[in-house]
Amino acid sequence: MSITLRPWQDGDDLRLLEIFGDAENPQQHQDRALLRAASDTPFTRCLVAEDAGVPVAAAVVSASAVHPQRLWFYVETAASERRRGIATTLLTALREEIGATSVDVPSALKTRFAEPSRGTEGFLTAQGFAPIQTSRRVVVGPGSLAVPEFTEDGLQLQDLATGSVELTGMVQRFYEATHEWDPAQVSLGRIQQLLLAPETGAGGAVVLRDRPQAAGGRILSFAVSYSAMRDDEHITEVLLGWNPDLSETEAQFALAGLLAMLTTQHPVELEVDESMVPLLPIIDGLIHTGHARETLTTRILATDA
């Protein structure tokens, strides 16, 4: 095999795009952004494989400040060059770089791919990866859930600014509670930056309270809306979460009620992980009755699963 490896260089993104072609799905498009020049802060190592001087594949390992237990790993090989062992060669070389670095980084890796895998899962399993999570993008249609009953001194629906300290704290607690499978170290400021700042596309937030805020009403569930994804279908992306202090039954009630309000007129799209236990039966039930549909399924695997 006449394959040689070299570090990432400026312009490789355009060179490889010519070889790779368009991304097969939104997940692959997102992961290609991981390919970049090496650095120690955050720790990143990226290699390009060339055949007779022509780039044919690239791979990267990169640290995450929010999820520090594992390094992200991503590899992509041109379709015409697959099954030559290039991905294995790149992964082996990156593991050697991790072992040789003086930077304090974990040795465990995690990666993800969208289904159908086209052989990706077999390659990863052979390299010691095992599943740790499945994430789905789901569109929920309008009018599919019963709207809850609101009263003057009972259940309340309230708009909140995405900069609200109360909302930020609730989103932080929810995020940490639903990421035990990939432990998160995230401050209030970081949650704002990742999920609630205007730069993320966050346009507004609503919360469901058990009683009026002035009477000490607590947040039961929340939804943050982002920029419309497909204007012709009026679909809006939503982050839907709940108060982790609630029981599973209480959380299901709060989620169903808020989701019903969100979808009174238009569909919404949300991400549902296996860790979101109270939300799963609601979404699965809607899919079963045809009131919701999956648009993307992503599998996440790790070497220390």
C-alpha positions as semicolon CSV with decimal commas, in nm:
position;residue;x (nm);y (nm);z (nm)
1;M;0,000;0,000;0,000
2;S;0,154;0,329;-0,112
3;I;-0,011;0,528;0,166
4;T;0,178;0,797;0,356
5;L;0,057;0,998;0,655
6;R;0,119;1,362;0,729
7;P;-0,024;1,629;0,964
8;W;-0,322;1,839;0,860
9;Q;-0,232;2,142;0,648
10;D;-0,414;2,460;0,554
11;G;-0,635;2,395;0,253
12;D;-0,688;2,026;0,329
13;D;-1,056;2,088;0,394
14;L;-1,104;2,195;0,033
15;R;-0,876;1,923;-0,107
16;L;-1,061;1,652;0,081
17;L;-1,403;1,792;-0,005
18;E;-1,319;1,735;-0,371
19;I;-1,235;1,372;-0,288
20;F;-1,514;1,303;-0,036
21;G;-1,798;1,483;-0,210
22;D;-2,104;1,609;-0,024
23;A;-2,173;1,476;0,325
24;E;-2,409;1,179;0,330
25;N;-2,608;1,316;0,626
26;P;-2,612;1,608;0,874
27;Q;-2,407;1,411;1,128
28;Q;-2,122;1,357;0,884
29;H;-2,134;1,725;0,787
30;Q;-2,101;1,820;1,155
31;D;-1,819;1,574;1,223
32;R;-1,609;1,692;0,929
33;A;-1,565;2,017;1,123
34;L;-1,350;1,820;1,372
35;L;-1,079;1,787;1,106
36;R;-0,833;2,067;1,173
37;A;-0,473;2,148;1,256
38;A;-0,305;2,001;1,564
39;S;-0,305;2,192;1,892
40;D;-0,248;2,127;2,262
41;T;-0,534;2,352;2,382
42;P;-0,769;2,190;2,318
43;F;-0,571;1,875;2,249
44;T;-0,612;1,788;1,880
45;R;-0,416;1,562;1,649
46;C;-0,518;1,527;1,286
47;L;-0,357;1,319;1,013
48;V;-0,414;1,304;0,639
49;A;-0,347;0,990;0,434
50;E;-0,208;1,040;0,085
51;D;-0,173;0,799;-0,204
52;A;0,097;0,916;-0,445
53;G;0,065;1,265;-0,303
54;V;-0,315;1,281;-0,334
55;P;-0,518;1,310;-0,008
56;V;-0,758;1,015;0,022
57;A;-0,848;1,006;0,392
58;A;-0,819;1,197;0,717
59;A;-0,867;1,125;1,087
60;V;-0,866;1,328;1,406
61;V;-0,875;1,290;1,784
62;S;-0,988;1,593;1,983
63;A;-1,053;1,675;2,348
64;S;-1,379;1,821;2,477
65;A;-1,381;2,062;2,770
66;V;-1,743;1,971;2,846
67;H;-1,701;1,593;2,830
68;P;-1,339;1,529;2,936
69;Q;-1,354;1,152;2,993
70;R;-1,290;1,062;2,628
71;L;-1,140;1,207;2,311
72;W;-1,358;1,244;2,004
73;F;-1,240;1,032;1,711
74;Y;-1,346;1,080;1,351
75;V;-1,214;0,921;1,034
76;E;-1,329;0,943;0,674
77;T;-1,194;0,770;0,366
78;A;-1,281;0,845;0,005
79;A;-1,539;0,594;-0,118
80;S;-1,307;0,461;-0,389
81;E;-1,028;0,395;-0,136
82;R;-1,218;0,203;0,132
83;R;-1,135;-0,151;0,243
84;R;-0,763;-0,089;0,199
85;G;-0,692;-0,059;0,572
86;I;-0,636;0,317;0,554
87;A;-0,873;0,398;0,842
88;T;-0,700;0,138;1,061
89;T;-0,360;0,284;0,974
90;L;-0,479;0,635;1,068
91;L;-0,633;0,520;1,397
92;T;-0,319;0,328;1,492
93;A;-0,103;0,633;1,422
94;L;-0,328;0,861;1,625
95;R;-0,324;0,621;1,918
96;E;0,055;0,629;1,905
97;E;0,049;1,010;1,912
98;I;-0,181;1,005;2,215
99;G;0,057;0,769;2,392
100;A;0,358;0,982;2,309
101;T;0,219;1,323;2,399
102;S;0,325;1,511;2,711
103;V;-0,023;1,667;2,736
104;D;-0,247;1,515;3,003
105;V;-0,527;1,360;2,796
106;P;-0,743;1,047;2,829
107;S;-0,666;0,739;2,624
108;A;-1,031;0,643;2,580
109;L;-1,196;0,737;2,251
110;K;-1,555;0,796;2,146
111;T;-1,705;0,831;1,802
112;R;-2,041;0,847;1,630
113;F;-2,204;0,768;1,299
114;A;-2,546;0,802;1,142
115;E;-2,741;0,498;1,033
116;P;-2,719;0,325;0,793
117;S;-2,355;0,268;0,881
118;R;-2,222;0,132;0,548
119;G;-1,975;-0,092;0,730
120;T;-1,865;0,170;0,983
121;E;-1,989;-0,024;1,285
122;G;-1,797;-0,336;1,184
123;F;-1,475;-0,137;1,154
124;L;-1,526;0,029;1,492
125;T;-1,612;-0,297;1,669
126;A;-1,293;-0,452;1,534
127;Q;-1,101;-0,155;1,679
128;G;-1,241;-0,202;2,030
129;F;-1,538;0,036;2,023
130;A;-1,873;-0,060;2,175
131;P;-2,211;0,123;2,188
132;I;-2,279;0,369;2,470
133;Q;-2,568;0,575;2,333
134;T;-2,824;0,609;2,054
135;S;-2,960;0,952;1,964
136;R;-3,257;1,025;1,739
137;R;-3,382;1,339;1,569
138;V;-3,762;1,322;1,573
139;V;-4,026;1,546;1,418
140;V;-4,350;1,561;1,620
141;G;-4,658;1,664;1,426
142;P;-4,918;1,920;1,537
143;G;-5,222;1,830;1,745
144;S;-5,088;1,492;1,850
145;L;-5,107;1,537;2,229
146;A;-5,379;1,655;2,467
147;V;-5,327;2,010;2,594
148;P;-5,312;2,023;2,976
149;E;-5,555;2,224;3,187
150;F;-5,422;2,555;3,316
151;T;-5,569;2,732;3,620
152;E;-5,507;3,065;3,790
153;D;-5,334;2,910;4,090
154;G;-5,219;2,586;3,928
155;L;-5,033;2,480;3,616
156;Q;-4,873;2,775;3,433
157;L;-4,708;2,828;3,095
158;Q;-4,451;3,109;3,101
159;D;-4,214;3,270;2,854
160;L;-3,858;3,314;2,982
161;A;-3,560;3,494;2,833
162;T;-3,285;3,259;2,724
163;G;-3,052;3,466;2,943
164;S;-3,256;3,388;3,254
165;V;-3,038;3,262;3,541
166;E;-3,321;3,035;3,656
167;L;-3,355;2,878;3,312
168;T;-2,977;2,844;3,269
169;G;-2,948;2,664;3,602
170;M;-3,228;2,424;3,510
171;V;-3,075;2,348;3,170
172;Q;-2,739;2,287;3,337
173;R;-2,887;2,039;3,585
174;F;-3,084;1,864;3,312
175;Y;-2,776;1,838;3,088
176;E;-2,563;1,687;3,362
177;A;-2,839;1,444;3,467
178;T;-2,885;1,311;3,114
179;H;-2,514;1,270;3,041
180;E;-2,406;1,018;3,301
181;W;-2,302;0,797;3,009
182;D;-2,050;1,068;2,910
183;P;-2,000;1,277;3,226
184;A;-2,021;1,652;3,177
185;Q;-1,830;1,930;3,351
186;V;-2,027;2,236;3,253
187;S;-2,064;2,575;3,422
188;L;-2,358;2,814;3,392
189;G;-2,153;3,026;3,155
190;R;-2,068;2,727;2,939
191;I;-2,434;2,619;2,921
192;Q;-2,521;2,970;2,806
193;Q;-2,251;2,954;2,540
194;L;-2,343;2,607;2,415
195;L;-2,722;2,608;2,425
196;L;-2,873;2,947;2,507
197;A;-2,666;3,226;2,354
198;P;-2,795;3,410;2,044
199;E;-2,504;3,263;1,846
200;T;-2,658;2,916;1,889
201;G;-2,977;3,030;1,717
202;A;-3,175;3,018;2,041
203;G;-3,475;3,240;1,985
204;G;-3,691;3,195;2,292
205;A;-3,786;2,969;2,581
206;V;-4,101;2,859;2,759
207;V;-4,139;2,673;3,087
208;L;-4,419;2,477;3,251
209;R;-4,460;2,555;3,623
210;D;-4,665;2,371;3,882
211;R;-4,808;2,707;4,003
212;P;-4,745;3,081;3,945
213;Q;-4,385;3,194;3,985
214;A;-4,492;3,459;4,237
215;A;-4,632;3,182;4,455
216;G;-4,306;2,987;4,444
217;G;-4,394;2,779;4,140
218;R;-4,110;2,556;4,027
219;I;-4,015;2,472;3,670
220;L;-4,139;2,127;3,570
221;S;-4,022;2,126;3,209
222;F;-3,867;2,370;2,961
223;A;-3,829;2,417;2,587
224;V;-3,578;2,631;2,401
225;S;-3,657;2,704;2,037
226;Y;-3,396;2,756;1,768
227;S;-3,404;2,899;1,418
228;A;-3,656;2,736;1,185
229;M;-3,496;2,451;0,993
230;R;-3,733;2,420;0,697
231;D;-3,951;2,724;0,643
232;D;-4,175;2,545;0,396
233;E;-4,275;2,294;0,665
234;H;-4,267;2,541;0,956
235;I;-4,053;2,301;1,156
236;T;-3,866;2,451;1,450
237;E;-3,582;2,280;1,634
238;V;-3,646;2,253;2,008
239;L;-3,444;2,151;2,312
240;L;-3,698;1,986;2,545
241;G;-3,604;1,900;2,902
242;W;-3,737;1,854;3,253
243;N;-3,657;1,921;3,616
244;P;-3,438;1,627;3,725
245;D;-3,589;1,645;4,077
246;L;-3,917;1,509;3,940
247;S;-4,016;1,144;3,951
248;E;-4,037;0,967;3,618
249;T;-4,418;0,988;3,621
250;E;-4,410;1,360;3,706
251;A;-4,153;1,425;3,435
252;Q;-4,363;1,243;3,174
253;F;-4,666;1,457;3,263
254;A;-4,459;1,776;3,242
255;L;-4,299;1,681;2,910
256;A;-4,622;1,568;2,746
257;G;-4,799;1,886;2,854
258;L;-4,530;2,119;2,726
259;L;-4,484;1,924;2,403
260;A;-4,860;1,947;2,345
261;M;-4,842;2,325;2,377
262;L;-4,543;2,347;2,144
263;T;-4,720;2,149;1,871
264;T;-5,068;2,299;1,878
265;Q;-5,021;2,442;1,526
266;H;-4,683;2,345;1,384
267;P;-4,442;2,049;1,410
268;V;-4,120;2,063;1,607
269;E;-3,800;1,862;1,581
270;L;-3,613;1,749;1,891
271;E;-3,325;1,524;1,986
272;V;-3,403;1,219;2,197
273;D;-3,129;1,012;2,361
274;E;-3,173;0,678;2,536
275;S;-3,078;0,860;2,857
276;M;-3,396;1,071;2,838
277;V;-3,601;0,799;3,005
278;P;-3,921;0,997;3,082
279;L;-3,939;1,126;2,723
280;L;-3,887;0,793;2,547
281;P;-4,237;0,640;2,593
282;I;-4,398;0,965;2,477
283;I;-4,192;0,980;2,158
284;D;-4,214;0,606;2,088
285;G;-4,591;0,620;2,130
286;L;-4,619;0,910;1,886
287;I;-4,402;0,728;1,632
288;H;-4,617;0,415;1,670
289;T;-4,936;0,612;1,597
290;G;-4,782;0,799;1,306
291;H;-4,781;1,138;1,481
292;A;-4,400;1,156;1,482
293;R;-4,120;1,041;1,254
294;E;-3,747;0,987;1,291
295;T;-3,528;1,198;1,064
296;L;-3,182;1,086;1,181
297;T;-3,047;0,814;1,408
298;T;-2,692;0,846;1,542
299;R;-2,500;0,574;1,724
300;I;-2,225;0,669;1,972
301;L;-1,951;0,418;2,059
302;A;-1,652;0,427;2,294
303;T;-1,343;0,220;2,364
304;D;-1,409;0,209;2,739
305;A;-1,775;0,112;2,717
